[in-house]
Amino acid sequence: MTEGTTAPAPESGEDETLLRLEQEGDIAADYLEGLLDIADLDGDIDMDVEGDRASVSVICEESNRDLQRLVGRDGEVLEALQELTRLAVHRETGERSRLMLDIAGYRARKREELTRLGRKTVEKVRATGKPVKLAPMTPFERKVVHDAVAAAGLYSESEGEEPNRCVVVLP
């Protein structure tokens, strides 16, 4: 750099993170659009950044039950597709992705249900003064319950080994 010229101001770390997450969303959307085309399924792709992760949703009309096949029983197929989508992002960026995938509103409904479970469990723990151990859950499900418990002012922890890892809510 010659004297008298100034280097452009670097972007803030927050701006860089947002750009990286938006790039993850774009890559994931392209991957999922290709998958939907191959499977001959209709759905719109919605991208967002929620907190510290990219979020991609495949949206369909209520009458379109074909996408339910991509959710599977208890979200098993959705979990697998999320991992495949994360791998597609990793292949393009070289970095691990924490991208969250939702299909046909499954995760949104599950989040509401688990938040209610977390609040109900908090009430039970407060009433009895004893810890309550919940059924085994996926990492996504546990995080939602932990967040609900923390928002209610109690403490929770995960215990056990996958796939039997569960949340314990403590007084």
Coordinates of N, CA and C in Angstrom, one line a residue:
M1 N 0.8 -1.2 0.0 CA 0.0 0.0 0.0 C 0.9 1.2 0.0
T2 N 0.6 2.2 -0.8 CA 1.4 3.4 -0.9 C 0.9 4.4 0.1
E3 N 1.9 5.3 0.5 CA 1.5 6.3 1.5 C 0.4 7.1 1.0
G4 N -0.5 7.4 1.9 CA -1.7 8.3 1.6 C -2.9 7.5 1.2
T5 N -2.8 6.2 0.9 CA -4.0 5.4 0.6 C -4.4 4.6 1.9
T6 N -5.6 4.4 2.0 CA -6.2 3.7 3.1 C -6.8 2.4 2.7
A7 N -6.6 1.4 3.5 CA -7.2 0.1 3.2 C -8.7 0.2 3.5
P8 N -9.5 -0.5 2.8 CA -10.9 -0.5 3.1 C -11.1 -1.0 4.5
A9 N -12.1 -0.5 5.2 CA -12.4 -0.9 6.5 C -12.9 -2.3 6.5
P10 N -12.4 -3.2 7.3 CA -12.9 -4.6 7.3 C -14.3 -4.6 7.8
E11 N -15.1 -5.6 7.3 CA -16.4 -5.8 7.8 C -16.4 -6.3 9.3
S12 N -17.4 -6.0 10.0 CA -17.4 -6.4 11.4 C -17.6 -7.9 11.4
G13 N -17.3 -8.5 12.5 CA -17.4 -10.0 12.6 C -18.9 -10.4 12.5
E14 N -19.8 -9.5 13.0 CA -21.2 -9.9 12.9 C -21.7 -9.9 11.5
D15 N -21.2 -8.9 10.7 CA -21.6 -8.9 9.2 C -21.0 -10.1 8.5
E16 N -19.8 -10.5 8.8 CA -19.2 -11.7 8.2 C -20.0 -13.0 8.6
T17 N -20.4 -13.1 9.8 CA -21.2 -14.2 10.3 C -22.5 -14.3 9.5
L18 N -23.2 -13.2 9.4 CA -24.4 -13.1 8.7 C -24.3 -13.5 7.3
L19 N -23.2 -13.0 6.6 CA -23.0 -13.4 5.2 C -22.7 -14.9 5.1
R20 N -21.9 -15.4 6.0 CA -21.6 -16.9 6.0 C -22.9 -17.7 6.2
L21 N -23.7 -17.3 7.1 CA -25.0 -18.0 7.3 C -25.9 -17.9 6.1
E22 N -26.0 -16.8 5.5 CA -26.8 -16.6 4.3 C -26.3 -17.5 3.2
Q23 N -24.9 -17.6 3.1 CA -24.3 -18.4 2.1 C -24.7 -19.9 2.3
E24 N -24.7 -20.3 3.6 CA -25.1 -21.7 3.9 C -26.5 -21.9 3.5
G25 N -27.4 -20.9 3.8 CA -28.8 -21.1 3.4 C -29.0 -21.2 1.9
D26 N -28.2 -20.4 1.1 CA -28.3 -20.5 -0.3 C -27.9 -21.8 -0.9
I27 N -26.8 -22.3 -0.3 CA -26.2 -23.7 -0.7 C -27.3 -24.7 -0.4
A28 N -27.8 -24.7 0.8 CA -28.8 -25.7 1.3 C -30.0 -25.6 0.4
A29 N -30.5 -24.4 0.1 CA -31.7 -24.2 -0.8 C -31.5 -24.8 -2.1
D30 N -30.3 -24.6 -2.7 CA -30.0 -25.2 -4.0 C -30.0 -26.7 -4.0
Y31 N -29.4 -27.3 -2.9 CA -29.3 -28.7 -2.7 C -30.8 -29.3 -2.6
L32 N -31.6 -28.6 -1.8 CA -32.9 -29.1 -1.5 C -33.8 -29.0 -2.8
E33 N -33.6 -27.9 -3.5 CA -34.4 -27.7 -4.8 C -34.1 -28.9 -5.7
G34 N -32.8 -29.3 -5.8 CA -32.4 -30.4 -6.6 C -33.1 -31.7 -6.2
L35 N -33.1 -31.9 -4.9 CA -33.7 -33.1 -4.3 C -35.2 -33.1 -4.6
L36 N -35.9 -32.0 -4.4 CA -37.3 -32.0 -4.7 C -37.6 -32.2 -6.2
D37 N -36.7 -31.7 -7.0 CA -36.9 -32.0 -8.5 C -36.7 -33.5 -8.8
I38 N -35.7 -34.1 -8.2 CA -35.5 -35.5 -8.4 C -36.6 -36.3 -7.9
A39 N -37.2 -36.0 -6.8 CA -38.3 -36.7 -6.2 C -39.6 -36.3 -6.8
D40 N -39.6 -35.3 -7.7 CA -40.8 -34.8 -8.3 C -41.9 -34.3 -7.2
L41 N -41.4 -33.6 -6.2 CA -42.2 -33.0 -5.2 C -42.3 -31.5 -5.3
D42 N -43.4 -31.0 -4.9 CA -43.6 -29.5 -5.0 C -43.4 -28.9 -3.6
G43 N -42.7 -27.8 -3.5 CA -42.5 -27.1 -2.3 C -41.7 -25.9 -2.5
D44 N -42.0 -24.9 -1.7 CA -41.2 -23.6 -1.8 C -40.2 -23.6 -0.7
I45 N -39.0 -23.0 -1.0 CA -37.9 -22.9 -0.1 C -37.9 -21.5 0.6
D46 N -37.8 -21.5 1.9 CA -37.7 -20.3 2.6 C -36.4 -20.3 3.4
M47 N -35.6 -19.2 3.3 CA -34.3 -19.2 4.1 C -34.4 -18.1 5.1
D48 N -33.7 -18.3 6.2 CA -33.7 -17.3 7.2 C -32.4 -17.5 8.1
V49 N -32.1 -16.6 8.9 CA -31.0 -16.8 9.9 C -31.6 -16.6 11.2
E50 N -31.6 -17.6 12.1 CA -32.1 -17.6 13.4 C -31.0 -17.7 14.4
G51 N -30.7 -16.7 15.1 CA -29.7 -16.7 16.1 C -28.3 -16.9 15.4
D52 N -27.7 -18.0 15.7 CA -26.4 -18.3 15.2 C -26.4 -19.5 14.2
R53 N -27.5 -19.6 13.5 CA -27.5 -20.7 12.5 C -28.5 -20.3 11.4
A54 N -28.2 -20.9 10.2 CA -29.0 -20.8 9.0 C -30.2 -21.7 9.2
S55 N -31.4 -21.2 8.7 CA -32.6 -22.0 8.8 C -33.2 -22.0 7.4
V56 N -33.5 -23.3 7.0 CA -34.1 -23.4 5.7 C -35.4 -24.3 5.9
S57 N -36.5 -23.8 5.3 CA -37.8 -24.5 5.4 C -38.3 -24.8 4.0
V58 N -38.8 -26.1 3.9 CA -39.5 -26.5 2.7 C -41.0 -26.3 3.1
I59 N -41.7 -25.4 2.3 CA -43.1 -25.1 2.7 C -44.0 -25.6 1.6
C60 N -45.1 -26.1 2.0 CA -46.1 -26.6 1.1 C -47.5 -26.2 1.5
E61 N -48.5 -26.4 0.7 CA -49.9 -26.1 1.0 C -50.3 -27.3 2.0
E62 N -51.3 -27.0 2.8 CA -51.8 -28.0 3.7 C -52.2 -29.3 3.0
S63 N -52.8 -29.1 1.8 CA -53.3 -30.3 1.1 C -52.2 -31.1 0.5
N64 N -51.0 -30.6 0.5 CA -49.9 -31.4 -0.1 C -49.3 -32.3 0.9
R65 N -49.7 -33.6 0.9 CA -49.2 -34.5 1.9 C -47.9 -35.3 1.4
D66 N -47.5 -35.0 0.1 CA -46.3 -35.7 -0.4 C -45.1 -35.4 0.4
L67 N -45.0 -34.1 0.9 CA -43.8 -33.7 1.6 C -43.7 -34.4 3.0
Q68 N -44.8 -34.9 3.5 CA -44.8 -35.6 4.8 C -43.9 -36.8 4.7
R69 N -43.7 -37.4 3.5 CA -42.8 -38.5 3.3 C -41.3 -38.1 3.7
L70 N -41.0 -36.8 3.4 CA -39.7 -36.3 3.7 C -39.5 -36.0 5.2
V71 N -40.6 -36.0 6.0 CA -40.5 -35.9 7.4 C -40.3 -37.2 8.1
G72 N -41.1 -38.2 7.7 CA -41.0 -39.5 8.2 C -41.6 -39.7 9.6
R73 N -41.5 -40.9 10.1 CA -42.0 -41.1 11.4 C -41.2 -40.4 12.5
D74 N -41.8 -39.6 13.3 CA -41.1 -38.9 14.4 C -40.0 -38.1 13.9
G75 N -40.0 -37.6 12.6 CA -39.0 -36.7 12.0 C -37.7 -37.4 11.7
E76 N -37.7 -38.8 11.6 CA -36.5 -39.5 11.3 C -35.9 -39.2 9.9
V77 N -36.8 -39.1 8.9 CA -36.3 -38.8 7.6 C -35.8 -37.3 7.5
L78 N -36.5 -36.4 8.2 CA -36.1 -35.0 8.3 C -34.7 -34.9 8.9
E79 N -34.5 -35.6 10.0 CA -33.1 -35.6 10.6 C -32.1 -36.0 9.6
A80 N -32.4 -37.1 8.8 CA -31.4 -37.6 7.9 C -31.2 -36.6 6.7
L81 N -32.3 -36.0 6.3 CA -32.1 -34.9 5.2 C -31.4 -33.7 5.7
Q82 N -31.6 -33.4 7.0 CA -30.8 -32.3 7.5 C -29.3 -32.6 7.5
E83 N -29.0 -33.8 7.9 CA -27.5 -34.1 7.9 C -27.0 -34.1 6.5
L84 N -27.7 -34.6 5.5 CA -27.3 -34.6 4.1 C -27.1 -33.2 3.6
T85 N -28.0 -32.3 4.0 CA -28.0 -30.9 3.6 C -26.8 -30.3 4.3
R86 N -26.5 -30.6 5.5 CA -25.3 -30.0 6.2 C -24.1 -30.5 5.5
L87 N -24.0 -31.8 5.1 CA -22.9 -32.3 4.3 C -22.7 -31.6 3.0
A88 N -23.8 -31.3 2.3 CA -23.7 -30.5 1.1 C -23.1 -29.1 1.3
V89 N -23.5 -28.5 2.4 CA -23.0 -27.2 2.7 C -21.5 -27.3 3.1
H90 N -21.1 -28.3 3.8 CA -19.7 -28.5 4.2 C -18.9 -28.8 3.0
R91 N -19.4 -29.5 2.0 CA -18.7 -29.8 0.8 C -18.3 -28.5 0.0
E92 N -19.3 -27.6 0.1 CA -19.1 -26.3 -0.7 C -18.2 -25.3 0.1
T93 N -18.4 -25.2 1.4 CA -17.7 -24.2 2.2 C -16.5 -24.7 2.9
G94 N -16.4 -26.0 3.1 CA -15.3 -26.5 3.9 C -15.4 -26.4 5.4
E95 N -16.6 -25.8 5.8 CA -16.8 -25.6 7.3 C -18.0 -26.4 7.7
R96 N -18.0 -26.8 9.0 CA -19.1 -27.5 9.6 C -20.3 -26.6 9.7
S97 N -21.5 -27.1 9.3 CA -22.7 -26.3 9.4 C -23.6 -26.7 10.5
R98 N -24.3 -25.8 11.1 CA -25.3 -26.1 12.1 C -26.7 -25.8 11.6
L99 N -26.8 -25.8 10.3 CA -28.1 -25.4 9.6 C -29.2 -26.2 10.2
M100 N -30.4 -25.6 10.3 CA -31.6 -26.2 10.8 C -32.6 -26.3 9.6
L101 N -33.1 -27.5 9.4 CA -34.0 -27.8 8.3 C -35.4 -28.1 8.8
D102 N -36.4 -27.5 8.2 CA -37.8 -27.8 8.6 C -38.5 -28.1 7.3
I103 N -39.4 -29.1 7.4 CA -40.2 -29.5 6.2 C -41.7 -29.5 6.6
A104 N -42.5 -28.8 5.9 CA -43.9 -28.8 6.1 C -44.3 -28.4 7.5
G105 N -43.5 -27.5 8.1 CA -43.8 -27.0 9.5 C -43.6 -28.0 10.6
Y106 N -43.0 -29.2 10.3 CA -42.9 -30.2 11.4 C -42.1 -29.7 12.6
R107 N -40.9 -29.1 12.3 CA -40.1 -28.6 13.5 C -40.8 -27.5 14.2
A108 N -41.5 -26.6 13.5 CA -42.2 -25.5 14.2 C -43.2 -26.0 15.1
R109 N -44.0 -27.0 14.7 CA -45.0 -27.6 15.5 C -44.4 -28.3 16.7
K110 N -43.3 -29.1 16.4 CA -42.6 -29.8 17.5 C -42.0 -28.8 18.5
R111 N -41.5 -27.7 18.1 CA -40.9 -26.7 19.0 C -42.0 -26.2 19.9
E112 N -43.2 -25.9 19.4 CA -44.3 -25.5 20.3 C -44.7 -26.5 21.3
E113 N -44.8 -27.8 20.8 CA -45.1 -28.9 21.7 C -44.1 -29.1 22.8
L114 N -42.8 -29.0 22.4 CA -41.7 -29.2 23.4 C -41.6 -28.1 24.4
T115 N -41.9 -26.9 23.9 CA -41.9 -25.7 24.8 C -43.0 -25.9 25.9
R116 N -44.1 -26.4 25.5 CA -45.2 -26.6 26.4 C -44.8 -27.7 27.4
L117 N -44.2 -28.8 26.9 CA -43.7 -29.9 27.8 C -42.7 -29.3 28.8
G118 N -41.8 -28.5 28.3 CA -40.8 -27.9 29.3 C -41.4 -27.1 30.4
R119 N -42.4 -26.2 30.0 CA -43.1 -25.4 31.0 C -43.9 -26.3 32.0
K120 N -44.6 -27.3 31.5 CA -45.3 -28.2 32.3 C -44.4 -29.0 33.3
T121 N -43.3 -29.4 32.8 CA -42.3 -30.1 33.6 C -41.8 -29.1 34.7
V122 N -41.5 -27.9 34.4 CA -41.0 -26.9 35.4 C -42.1 -26.8 36.5
E123 N -43.4 -26.7 36.1 CA -44.4 -26.6 37.1 C -44.4 -27.8 38.0
K124 N -44.2 -29.0 37.5 CA -44.2 -30.2 38.3 C -43.0 -30.2 39.2
V125 N -41.8 -29.8 38.7 CA -40.6 -29.8 39.6 C -40.8 -28.8 40.7
R126 N -41.4 -27.6 40.4 CA -41.6 -26.6 41.4 C -42.6 -27.1 42.5
A127 N -43.6 -27.8 42.0 CA -44.6 -28.3 43.0 C -44.1 -29.5 43.9
T128 N -43.3 -30.3 43.3 CA -42.8 -31.5 44.1 C -41.4 -31.3 44.7
G129 N -40.6 -30.3 44.1 CA -39.3 -30.1 44.6 C -38.3 -31.2 44.2
K130 N -38.8 -32.1 43.3 CA -37.9 -33.3 42.9 C -37.6 -33.2 41.4
P131 N -36.4 -33.7 41.0 CA -36.1 -33.7 39.6 C -37.0 -34.5 38.8
V132 N -37.2 -34.2 37.5 CA -38.0 -35.0 36.6 C -37.2 -35.3 35.4
K133 N -37.2 -36.6 35.1 CA -36.4 -37.1 33.9 C -37.4 -37.3 32.8
L134 N -37.2 -36.7 31.7 CA -38.1 -36.9 30.5 C -37.6 -38.0 29.6
A135 N -38.4 -38.4 28.7 CA -38.1 -39.5 27.7 C -37.0 -39.1 26.8
P136 N -36.3 -40.1 26.3 CA -35.2 -39.8 25.3 C -35.6 -38.9 24.2
M137 N -34.7 -38.0 23.8 CA -35.0 -37.0 22.7 C -33.8 -36.8 21.8
T138 N -34.1 -36.2 20.7 CA -33.1 -35.9 19.7 C -32.4 -34.6 20.3
P139 N -31.2 -34.3 19.7 CA -30.5 -33.1 20.2 C -31.4 -31.8 20.0
F140 N -32.1 -31.7 18.9 CA -33.0 -30.6 18.6 C -34.1 -30.5 19.7
E141 N -34.7 -31.6 20.0 CA -35.7 -31.6 21.0 C -35.2 -31.3 22.4
R142 N -34.0 -31.8 22.7 CA -33.5 -31.5 24.1 C -33.2 -30.0 24.2
K143 N -32.6 -29.4 23.1 CA -32.3 -28.0 23.1 C -33.6 -27.1 23.4
V144 N -34.7 -27.5 22.7 CA -35.9 -26.7 22.9 C -36.4 -26.8 24.3
V145 N -36.3 -28.0 24.9 CA -36.7 -28.2 26.3 C -35.8 -27.4 27.2
H146 N -34.5 -27.5 27.0 CA -33.5 -26.8 27.9 C -33.8 -25.3 27.8
D147 N -34.1 -24.8 26.6 CA -34.4 -23.3 26.5 C -35.7 -23.0 27.2
A148 N -36.7 -23.8 27.2 CA -38.0 -23.5 27.9 C -37.8 -23.5 29.4
V149 N -37.0 -24.5 29.9 CA -36.7 -24.6 31.3 C -35.9 -23.4 31.8
A150 N -34.9 -23.0 31.0 CA -34.1 -21.8 31.4 C -34.9 -20.6 31.4
A151 N -35.8 -20.4 30.4 CA -36.7 -19.3 30.4 C -37.6 -19.2 31.6
A152 N -37.9 -20.3 32.1 CA -38.8 -20.4 33.3 C -38.0 -20.3 34.6
G153 N -36.7 -20.2 34.5 CA -35.9 -19.9 35.7 C -35.3 -21.1 36.4
L154 N -35.5 -22.3 35.8 CA -34.9 -23.5 36.4 C -33.7 -24.0 35.6
Y155 N -33.1 -25.1 36.1 CA -31.9 -25.6 35.5 C -32.2 -27.0 35.0
S156 N -31.7 -27.4 33.8 CA -31.8 -28.8 33.3 C -30.5 -29.2 32.8
E157 N -30.4 -30.5 32.6 CA -29.2 -31.1 32.1 C -29.5 -32.3 31.3
S158 N -28.7 -32.7 30.3 CA -28.9 -33.9 29.6 C -28.1 -35.0 30.2
E159 N -28.7 -36.2 30.1 CA -28.0 -37.4 30.7 C -28.2 -38.6 29.8
G160 N -27.3 -39.5 29.9 CA -27.4 -40.7 29.1 C -26.6 -40.6 27.8
E161 N -26.6 -41.7 27.0 CA -25.9 -41.8 25.7 C -26.9 -41.9 24.6
E162 N -26.6 -41.3 23.4 CA -27.4 -41.4 22.3 C -27.7 -42.9 21.9
P163 N -28.8 -43.3 21.5 CA -30.0 -42.5 21.2 C -30.9 -42.3 22.4
N164 N -30.5 -42.7 23.6 CA -31.3 -42.7 24.8 C -31.0 -41.5 25.7
R165 N -30.4 -40.4 25.2 CA -30.1 -39.2 25.9 C -31.4 -38.5 26.2
C166 N -31.5 -38.0 27.5 CA -32.8 -37.4 27.9 C -32.4 -36.1 28.7
V167 N -33.5 -35.3 29.0 CA -33.4 -34.1 29.7 C -33.9 -34.4 31.2
V168 N -33.1 -33.9 32.1 CA -33.5 -34.0 33.5 C -33.7 -32.5 34.0
V169 N -34.9 -32.2 34.5 CA -35.2 -30.9 35.0 C -35.0 -30.9 36.5
L170 N -34.2 -30.0 37.0 CA -33.8 -30.0 38.4 C -34.5 -28.8 39.2
P171 N -34.8 -29.0 40.5 CA -35.4 -28.0 41.2 C -34.4 -26.8 41.5

